[in-house]
Amino acid sequence: MNSDPVPSPAIDVRNLQEFFRDAVHEALARQHVGVDDHTEHYVVNVLIMFARSDALFDQTRDGPRLKPLALMLADAADAPSSDQRSRTLQRLGDVSLFVAGFLSHGFARRLVDVDYHIAMGGRAYGTLADCCTHGTRGRALAGVFAELATKFQRLVDALNDVSEMSWR
């Protein structure tokens, strides 16, 4: 008798942005998480970006690898400019959000847990919110990053819903 699990049928997605927009919106509603439209749009874009594995993983001589969050934080601290520091912190936050929210099923086999990703991502976004105060774009992003920081855990829970729905 074959005990292999029956593969779930593939979801036919013709427009990834529409799929994630609808899925995130529904998950936020189910989780009773209210976020600004800009923040919701940002989260959808993170999912779209990391739908391509080459955007998530760094290419190394040993193949694609996910850079440890602690090394990303060290890179941000050592960044030669504030712009580079902000980009590195944003990547740290984005990777943390995606991994904790969308790939949490893999934490059972890992040395670090989801709480580590939540703490690192929330702090990265919080630091960005404090730094982005120049210009209209900077102030708009500061609001998004501040909301991502304060609602990070709840957004992770909503993305867990999206992930579970995607794997059904």
PDB file of C-alpha atoms in Angstrom:
ATOM      1  CA  MET A   1       0.000   0.000   0.000  1.00  0.00           C
ATOM      2  CA  ASN A   2       1.373   3.394  -0.991  1.00  0.00           C
ATOM      3  CA  SER A   3       1.353   5.867   1.904  1.00  0.00           C
ATOM      4  CA  ASP A   4       2.600   8.854  -0.094  1.00  0.00           C
ATOM      5  CA  PRO A   5       0.371  11.885   0.382  1.00  0.00           C
ATOM      6  CA  VAL A   6      -1.872  12.744  -2.508  1.00  0.00           C
ATOM      7  CA  PRO A   7      -0.541  15.889  -4.155  1.00  0.00           C
ATOM      8  CA  SER A   8      -2.928  18.787  -3.962  1.00  0.00           C
ATOM      9  CA  PRO A   9      -4.087  20.163  -7.266  1.00  0.00           C
ATOM     10  CA  ALA A  10      -2.214  23.166  -8.602  1.00  0.00           C
ATOM     11  CA  ILE A  11      -3.920  26.520  -8.379  1.00  0.00           C
ATOM     12  CA  ASP A  12      -4.287  28.088 -11.806  1.00  0.00           C
ATOM     13  CA  VAL A  13      -3.060  31.642 -11.339  1.00  0.00           C
ATOM     14  CA  ARG A  14      -3.074  33.795 -14.431  1.00  0.00           C
ATOM     15  CA  ASN A  15      -2.264  37.026 -12.591  1.00  0.00           C
ATOM     16  CA  LEU A  16      -0.027  36.695  -9.539  1.00  0.00           C
ATOM     17  CA  GLN A  17      -0.696  40.246  -8.381  1.00  0.00           C
ATOM     18  CA  GLU A  18      -4.474  39.705  -8.401  1.00  0.00           C
ATOM     19  CA  PHE A  19      -4.117  36.359  -6.665  1.00  0.00           C
ATOM     20  CA  PHE A  20      -1.958  37.719  -3.842  1.00  0.00           C
ATOM     21  CA  ARG A  21      -3.981  40.940  -3.547  1.00  0.00           C
ATOM     22  CA  ASP A  22      -7.206  38.981  -3.075  1.00  0.00           C
ATOM     23  CA  ALA A  23      -5.584  36.368  -0.823  1.00  0.00           C
ATOM     24  CA  VAL A  24      -3.901  38.961   1.436  1.00  0.00           C
ATOM     25  CA  HIS A  25      -7.055  41.069   1.616  1.00  0.00           C
ATOM     26  CA  GLU A  26      -9.153  38.042   2.616  1.00  0.00           C
ATOM     27  CA  ALA A  27      -6.569  36.823   5.140  1.00  0.00           C
ATOM     28  CA  LEU A  28      -6.346  40.258   6.774  1.00  0.00           C
ATOM     29  CA  ALA A  29     -10.142  40.323   7.054  1.00  0.00           C
ATOM     30  CA  ARG A  30     -10.245  36.789   8.543  1.00  0.00           C
ATOM     31  CA  GLN A  31      -7.521  37.716  11.040  1.00  0.00           C
ATOM     32  CA  HIS A  32      -9.229  41.062  11.824  1.00  0.00           C
ATOM     33  CA  VAL A  33      -6.074  42.979  10.948  1.00  0.00           C
ATOM     34  CA  GLY A  34      -6.725  46.470   9.684  1.00  0.00           C
ATOM     35  CA  VAL A  35      -3.894  48.012   7.709  1.00  0.00           C
ATOM     36  CA  ASP A  36      -3.542  51.029   5.472  1.00  0.00           C
ATOM     37  CA  ASP A  37      -4.003  50.343   1.740  1.00  0.00           C
ATOM     38  CA  HIS A  38      -0.347  51.254   1.138  1.00  0.00           C
ATOM     39  CA  THR A  39       0.796  48.689   3.683  1.00  0.00           C
ATOM     40  CA  GLU A  40      -1.423  46.003   2.166  1.00  0.00           C
ATOM     41  CA  HIS A  41      -0.042  46.851  -1.277  1.00  0.00           C
ATOM     42  CA  TYR A  42       3.522  46.640   0.088  1.00  0.00           C
ATOM     43  CA  VAL A  43       2.892  43.159   1.548  1.00  0.00           C
ATOM     44  CA  VAL A  44       1.397  41.973  -1.755  1.00  0.00           C
ATOM     45  CA  ASN A  45       4.493  43.236  -3.569  1.00  0.00           C
ATOM     46  CA  VAL A  46       6.763  41.367  -1.139  1.00  0.00           C
ATOM     47  CA  LEU A  47       4.917  38.136  -1.960  1.00  0.00           C
ATOM     48  CA  ILE A  48       5.140  38.801  -5.690  1.00  0.00           C
ATOM     49  CA  MET A  49       8.839  39.590  -5.454  1.00  0.00           C
ATOM     50  CA  PHE A  50       9.677  36.425  -3.533  1.00  0.00           C
ATOM     51  CA  ALA A  51       7.507  34.240  -5.760  1.00  0.00           C
ATOM     52  CA  ARG A  52      10.722  34.108  -7.781  1.00  0.00           C
ATOM     53  CA  SER A  53      13.251  32.144  -5.737  1.00  0.00           C
ATOM     54  CA  ASP A  54      16.178  34.061  -7.228  1.00  0.00           C
ATOM     55  CA  ALA A  55      14.860  37.187  -5.475  1.00  0.00           C
ATOM     56  CA  LEU A  56      14.885  35.422  -2.104  1.00  0.00           C
ATOM     57  CA  PHE A  57      18.116  33.452  -2.244  1.00  0.00           C
ATOM     58  CA  ASP A  58      21.671  34.670  -2.730  1.00  0.00           C
ATOM     59  CA  GLN A  59      23.792  32.780  -5.247  1.00  0.00           C
ATOM     60  CA  THR A  60      26.827  31.231  -3.587  1.00  0.00           C
ATOM     61  CA  ARG A  61      29.436  28.790  -4.834  1.00  0.00           C
ATOM     62  CA  ASP A  62      27.452  26.114  -2.976  1.00  0.00           C
ATOM     63  CA  GLY A  63      24.269  27.087  -4.778  1.00  0.00           C
ATOM     64  CA  PRO A  64      21.364  29.299  -3.750  1.00  0.00           C
ATOM     65  CA  ARG A  65      21.335  30.114  -0.028  1.00  0.00           C
ATOM     66  CA  LEU A  66      19.255  32.322   2.217  1.00  0.00           C
ATOM     67  CA  LYS A  67      21.580  34.789   3.905  1.00  0.00           C
ATOM     68  CA  PRO A  68      21.232  34.606   7.707  1.00  0.00           C
ATOM     69  CA  LEU A  69      19.361  37.539   9.222  1.00  0.00           C
ATOM     70  CA  ALA A  70      22.224  38.290  11.603  1.00  0.00           C
ATOM     71  CA  LEU A  71      24.557  38.757   8.615  1.00  0.00           C
ATOM     72  CA  MET A  72      22.014  41.049   6.943  1.00  0.00           C
ATOM     73  CA  LEU A  73      21.890  43.103  10.138  1.00  0.00           C
ATOM     74  CA  ALA A  74      25.700  43.247  10.238  1.00  0.00           C
ATOM     75  CA  ASP A  75      25.713  44.379   6.595  1.00  0.00           C
ATOM     76  CA  ALA A  76      23.247  47.148   7.485  1.00  0.00           C
ATOM     77  CA  ALA A  77      25.407  48.273  10.415  1.00  0.00           C
ATOM     78  CA  ASP A  78      28.505  48.334   8.193  1.00  0.00           C
ATOM     79  CA  ALA A  79      26.805  49.981   5.204  1.00  0.00           C
ATOM     80  CA  PRO A  80      28.840  52.802   3.683  1.00  0.00           C
ATOM     81  CA  SER A  81      25.804  55.056   3.215  1.00  0.00           C
ATOM     82  CA  SER A  82      22.416  55.634   4.811  1.00  0.00           C
ATOM     83  CA  ASP A  83      20.759  54.666   1.528  1.00  0.00           C
ATOM     84  CA  GLN A  84      22.561  51.291   1.470  1.00  0.00           C
ATOM     85  CA  ARG A  85      21.753  50.802   5.159  1.00  0.00           C
ATOM     86  CA  SER A  86      18.056  51.430   4.475  1.00  0.00           C
ATOM     87  CA  ARG A  87      17.999  49.020   1.510  1.00  0.00           C
ATOM     88  CA  THR A  88      19.653  46.310   3.608  1.00  0.00           C
ATOM     89  CA  LEU A  89      17.241  46.833   6.517  1.00  0.00           C
ATOM     90  CA  GLN A  90      14.327  46.751   4.095  1.00  0.00           C
ATOM     91  CA  ARG A  91      15.557  43.428   2.667  1.00  0.00           C
ATOM     92  CA  LEU A  92      15.957  42.078   6.200  1.00  0.00           C
ATOM     93  CA  GLY A  93      12.382  43.071   7.031  1.00  0.00           C
ATOM     94  CA  ASP A  94      11.003  41.744   3.754  1.00  0.00           C
ATOM     95  CA  VAL A  95      12.808  38.396   4.038  1.00  0.00           C
ATOM     96  CA  SER A  96      11.719  38.037   7.668  1.00  0.00           C
ATOM     97  CA  LEU A  97       8.100  38.780   6.809  1.00  0.00           C
ATOM     98  CA  PHE A  98       8.053  36.353   3.909  1.00  0.00           C
ATOM     99  CA  VAL A  99       9.868  33.514   5.653  1.00  0.00           C
ATOM    100  CA  ALA A 100       7.945  33.821   8.936  1.00  0.00           C
ATOM    101  CA  GLY A 101       4.606  34.311   7.237  1.00  0.00           C
ATOM    102  CA  PHE A 102       4.792  32.193   4.135  1.00  0.00           C
ATOM    103  CA  LEU A 103       7.375  29.496   4.899  1.00  0.00           C
ATOM    104  CA  SER A 104       6.816  28.900   8.616  1.00  0.00           C
ATOM    105  CA  HIS A 105       6.074  25.199   8.017  1.00  0.00           C
ATOM    106  CA  GLY A 106       9.843  24.734   7.558  1.00  0.00           C
ATOM    107  CA  PHE A 107      10.811  25.957  11.033  1.00  0.00           C
ATOM    108  CA  ALA A 108      10.416  22.519  12.620  1.00  0.00           C
ATOM    109  CA  ARG A 109      13.704  21.517  10.985  1.00  0.00           C
ATOM    110  CA  ARG A 110      15.650  24.725  11.649  1.00  0.00           C
ATOM    111  CA  LEU A 111      17.865  26.056  14.402  1.00  0.00           C
ATOM    112  CA  VAL A 112      16.127  29.441  14.454  1.00  0.00           C
ATOM    113  CA  ASP A 113      12.419  29.761  15.036  1.00  0.00           C
ATOM    114  CA  VAL A 114       9.691  31.996  13.755  1.00  0.00           C
ATOM    115  CA  ASP A 115       9.983  34.305  16.786  1.00  0.00           C
ATOM    116  CA  TYR A 116      13.539  35.198  15.735  1.00  0.00           C
ATOM    117  CA  HIS A 117      12.311  36.229  12.275  1.00  0.00           C
ATOM    118  CA  ILE A 118       9.455  38.214  13.816  1.00  0.00           C
ATOM    119  CA  ALA A 119      11.785  40.080  16.167  1.00  0.00           C
ATOM    120  CA  MET A 120      14.388  40.826  13.493  1.00  0.00           C
ATOM    121  CA  GLY A 121      11.856  41.859  10.849  1.00  0.00           C
ATOM    122  CA  GLY A 122       9.825  44.029  13.193  1.00  0.00           C
ATOM    123  CA  ARG A 123      12.929  45.828  14.412  1.00  0.00           C
ATOM    124  CA  ALA A 124      14.251  46.333  10.883  1.00  0.00           C
ATOM    125  CA  TYR A 125      10.983  47.935   9.783  1.00  0.00           C
ATOM    126  CA  GLY A 126      10.843  50.006  12.984  1.00  0.00           C
ATOM    127  CA  THR A 127      14.331  51.364  12.332  1.00  0.00           C
ATOM    128  CA  LEU A 128      13.347  52.169   8.745  1.00  0.00           C
ATOM    129  CA  ALA A 129      10.253  54.025   9.960  1.00  0.00           C
ATOM    130  CA  ASP A 130      12.442  56.201  12.151  1.00  0.00           C
ATOM    131  CA  CYS A 131      14.908  56.906   9.315  1.00  0.00           C
ATOM    132  CA  CYS A 132      12.506  57.616   6.435  1.00  0.00           C
ATOM    133  CA  THR A 133      11.434  61.158   7.139  1.00  0.00           C
ATOM    134  CA  HIS A 134      12.691  63.099   4.109  1.00  0.00           C
ATOM    135  CA  GLY A 135      10.446  63.952   1.186  1.00  0.00           C
ATOM    136  CA  THR A 136       6.921  62.838   0.343  1.00  0.00           C
ATOM    137  CA  ARG A 137       7.997  59.312  -0.628  1.00  0.00           C
ATOM    138  CA  GLY A 138      10.052  58.940   2.550  1.00  0.00           C
ATOM    139  CA  ARG A 139       7.171  60.019   4.774  1.00  0.00           C
ATOM    140  CA  ALA A 140       4.772  57.647   2.955  1.00  0.00           C
ATOM    141  CA  LEU A 141       7.209  54.771   3.364  1.00  0.00           C
ATOM    142  CA  ALA A 142       7.797  55.705   7.004  1.00  0.00           C
ATOM    143  CA  GLY A 143       4.086  55.146   7.652  1.00  0.00           C
ATOM    144  CA  VAL A 144       4.150  51.778   5.884  1.00  0.00           C
ATOM    145  CA  PHE A 145       7.281  50.665   7.729  1.00  0.00           C
ATOM    146  CA  ALA A 146       5.862  51.841  11.070  1.00  0.00           C
ATOM    147  CA  GLU A 147       2.698  49.817  10.501  1.00  0.00           C
ATOM    148  CA  LEU A 148       4.704  46.780   9.386  1.00  0.00           C
ATOM    149  CA  ALA A 149       6.770  47.067  12.576  1.00  0.00           C
ATOM    150  CA  THR A 150       3.852  47.426  14.978  1.00  0.00           C
ATOM    151  CA  LYS A 151       1.671  44.771  13.310  1.00  0.00           C
ATOM    152  CA  PHE A 152       4.432  42.383  12.241  1.00  0.00           C
ATOM    153  CA  GLN A 153       3.162  39.381  14.242  1.00  0.00           C
ATOM    154  CA  ARG A 154      -0.403  39.874  13.029  1.00  0.00           C
ATOM    155  CA  LEU A 155       0.763  40.214   9.431  1.00  0.00           C
ATOM    156  CA  VAL A 156       2.773  37.006   9.796  1.00  0.00           C
ATOM    157  CA  ASP A 157      -0.408  35.272  10.994  1.00  0.00           C
ATOM    158  CA  ALA A 158      -2.315  36.604   7.977  1.00  0.00           C
ATOM    159  CA  LEU A 159       0.420  35.421   5.623  1.00  0.00           C
ATOM    160  CA  ASN A 160       0.254  32.006   7.257  1.00  0.00           C
ATOM    161  CA  ASP A 161      -3.384  31.949   6.142  1.00  0.00           C
ATOM    162  CA  VAL A 162      -2.355  32.874   2.599  1.00  0.00           C
ATOM    163  CA  SER A 163       0.292  30.175   2.617  1.00  0.00           C
ATOM    164  CA  GLU A 164      -2.105  27.509   3.859  1.00  0.00           C
ATOM    165  CA  MET A 165      -4.648  28.513   1.230  1.00  0.00           C
ATOM    166  CA  SER A 166      -1.953  28.348  -1.455  1.00  0.00           C
ATOM    167  CA  TRP A 167      -0.933  24.808  -0.480  1.00  0.00           C
ATOM    168  CA  ARG A 168      -4.447  23.369  -0.410  1.00  0.00           C
TER     169      ARG A 168
END
